[in-house]
Amino acid sequence: MATIKPFKAIRPNKYIVDKVAALPYDVMNSKEARRIAEGNPYSFLHIDKSEIDLDENIDLYDEKVYLKAREKFR
């Protein structure tokens, strides 16, 4: 049987929660995500669809995409 251990939640500051919240990653393509997150550095799309901060022609599964997500999450 699996053991589930508690963990600390990560929550945005209440003053920017509306800027952090984003649609699920699978309901939009990269172009739409770029447009939605444009000018909003707090958008979770910069983590969830981190390819939006890289070259438009990058392979969605390129290691750079995952590294960018990690960078933005920290």
PDB file of C-alpha atoms in Angstrom:
ATOM      1  CA  MET A   1       0.000   0.000   0.000  1.00  0.00           C
ATOM      2  CA  ALA A   2       1.197   3.515  -0.767  1.00  0.00           C
ATOM      3  CA  THR A   3       2.182   5.814   2.055  1.00  0.00           C
ATOM      4  CA  ILE A   4       1.042   9.407   1.682  1.00  0.00           C
ATOM      5  CA  LYS A   5       2.924  11.955   3.720  1.00  0.00           C
ATOM      6  CA  PRO A   6       1.804  15.540   4.337  1.00  0.00           C
ATOM      7  CA  PHE A   7       3.647  18.352   2.613  1.00  0.00           C
ATOM      8  CA  LYS A   8       3.643  22.112   2.871  1.00  0.00           C
ATOM      9  CA  ALA A   9       1.386  23.851   0.378  1.00  0.00           C
ATOM     10  CA  ILE A  10       2.728  26.469  -1.962  1.00  0.00           C
ATOM     11  CA  ARG A  11       0.342  29.397  -2.231  1.00  0.00           C
ATOM     12  CA  PRO A  12       0.677  32.721  -3.981  1.00  0.00           C
ATOM     13  CA  ASN A  13       0.530  35.968  -2.068  1.00  0.00           C
ATOM     14  CA  LYS A  14      -3.131  37.000  -1.778  1.00  0.00           C
ATOM     15  CA  TYR A  15      -2.389  40.268  -3.601  1.00  0.00           C
ATOM     16  CA  ILE A  16      -1.245  38.525  -6.797  1.00  0.00           C
ATOM     17  CA  VAL A  17      -3.335  35.357  -6.793  1.00  0.00           C
ATOM     18  CA  ASP A  18      -5.369  36.589  -9.770  1.00  0.00           C
ATOM     19  CA  LYS A  19      -2.141  37.072 -11.736  1.00  0.00           C
ATOM     20  CA  VAL A  20      -0.763  33.622 -10.854  1.00  0.00           C
ATOM     21  CA  ALA A  21      -3.882  31.594 -11.663  1.00  0.00           C
ATOM     22  CA  ALA A  22      -3.940  30.091 -15.155  1.00  0.00           C
ATOM     23  CA  LEU A  23      -5.992  27.710 -17.246  1.00  0.00           C
ATOM     24  CA  PRO A  24      -4.786  24.081 -17.411  1.00  0.00           C
ATOM     25  CA  TYR A  25      -1.818  23.588 -19.730  1.00  0.00           C
ATOM     26  CA  ASP A  26      -3.709  21.229 -22.040  1.00  0.00           C
ATOM     27  CA  VAL A  27      -6.517  23.576 -23.065  1.00  0.00           C
ATOM     28  CA  MET A  28      -4.316  25.922 -25.088  1.00  0.00           C
ATOM     29  CA  ASN A  29      -1.385  25.737 -27.441  1.00  0.00           C
ATOM     30  CA  SER A  30       1.946  27.496 -26.947  1.00  0.00           C
ATOM     31  CA  LYS A  31       0.970  30.482 -29.084  1.00  0.00           C
ATOM     32  CA  GLU A  32      -2.188  31.089 -27.035  1.00  0.00           C
ATOM     33  CA  ALA A  33      -0.264  30.634 -23.775  1.00  0.00           C
ATOM     34  CA  ARG A  34       2.328  33.220 -24.903  1.00  0.00           C
ATOM     35  CA  ARG A  35      -0.435  35.715 -25.594  1.00  0.00           C
ATOM     36  CA  ILE A  36      -2.191  35.066 -22.264  1.00  0.00           C
ATOM     37  CA  ALA A  37       1.008  35.304 -20.179  1.00  0.00           C
ATOM     38  CA  GLU A  38       2.492  38.251 -22.072  1.00  0.00           C
ATOM     39  CA  GLY A  39       3.389  41.050 -19.682  1.00  0.00           C
ATOM     40  CA  ASN A  40       2.544  38.950 -16.628  1.00  0.00           C
ATOM     41  CA  PRO A  41       5.666  37.478 -15.007  1.00  0.00           C
ATOM     42  CA  TYR A  42       3.519  35.932 -12.238  1.00  0.00           C
ATOM     43  CA  SER A  43       1.450  33.688 -14.531  1.00  0.00           C
ATOM     44  CA  PHE A  44       1.779  29.984 -13.713  1.00  0.00           C
ATOM     45  CA  LEU A  45       1.971  29.445 -17.474  1.00  0.00           C
ATOM     46  CA  HIS A  46       5.660  30.379 -17.248  1.00  0.00           C
ATOM     47  CA  ILE A  47       6.076  27.104 -15.312  1.00  0.00           C
ATOM     48  CA  ASP A  48       3.286  24.951 -16.721  1.00  0.00           C
ATOM     49  CA  LYS A  49       4.055  25.804 -20.357  1.00  0.00           C
ATOM     50  CA  SER A  50       7.597  27.039 -19.949  1.00  0.00           C
ATOM     51  CA  GLU A  51       8.268  26.801 -23.694  1.00  0.00           C
ATOM     52  CA  ILE A  52       6.563  30.206 -23.924  1.00  0.00           C
ATOM     53  CA  ASP A  53       9.788  31.765 -22.625  1.00  0.00           C
ATOM     54  CA  LEU A  54      11.950  30.039 -25.237  1.00  0.00           C
ATOM     55  CA  ASP A  55      12.246  30.113 -29.021  1.00  0.00           C
ATOM     56  CA  GLU A  56       8.893  29.508 -30.742  1.00  0.00           C
ATOM     57  CA  ASN A  57      10.286  26.555 -32.709  1.00  0.00           C
ATOM     58  CA  ILE A  58      11.631  24.606 -29.734  1.00  0.00           C
ATOM     59  CA  ASP A  59      10.545  20.986 -29.347  1.00  0.00           C
ATOM     60  CA  LEU A  60       8.075  20.839 -26.443  1.00  0.00           C
ATOM     61  CA  TYR A  61      10.035  17.912 -24.982  1.00  0.00           C
ATOM     62  CA  ASP A  62      13.469  19.526 -25.272  1.00  0.00           C
ATOM     63  CA  GLU A  63      15.402  19.459 -22.004  1.00  0.00           C
ATOM     64  CA  LYS A  64      15.606  23.267 -22.125  1.00  0.00           C
ATOM     65  CA  VAL A  65      11.824  23.426 -21.596  1.00  0.00           C
ATOM     66  CA  TYR A  66      12.099  21.448 -18.355  1.00  0.00           C
ATOM     67  CA  LEU A  67      15.110  23.433 -17.196  1.00  0.00           C
ATOM     68  CA  LYS A  68      13.227  26.688 -17.824  1.00  0.00           C
ATOM     69  CA  ALA A  69      10.264  25.411 -15.768  1.00  0.00           C
ATOM     70  CA  ARG A  70      12.598  24.555 -12.900  1.00  0.00           C
ATOM     71  CA  GLU A  71      14.260  27.969 -13.121  1.00  0.00           C
ATOM     72  CA  LYS A  72      10.903  29.766 -13.032  1.00  0.00           C
ATOM     73  CA  PHE A  73       9.580  27.621 -10.178  1.00  0.00           C
ATOM     74  CA  ARG A  74      12.465  28.502  -7.901  1.00  0.00           C
TER      75      ARG A  74
END
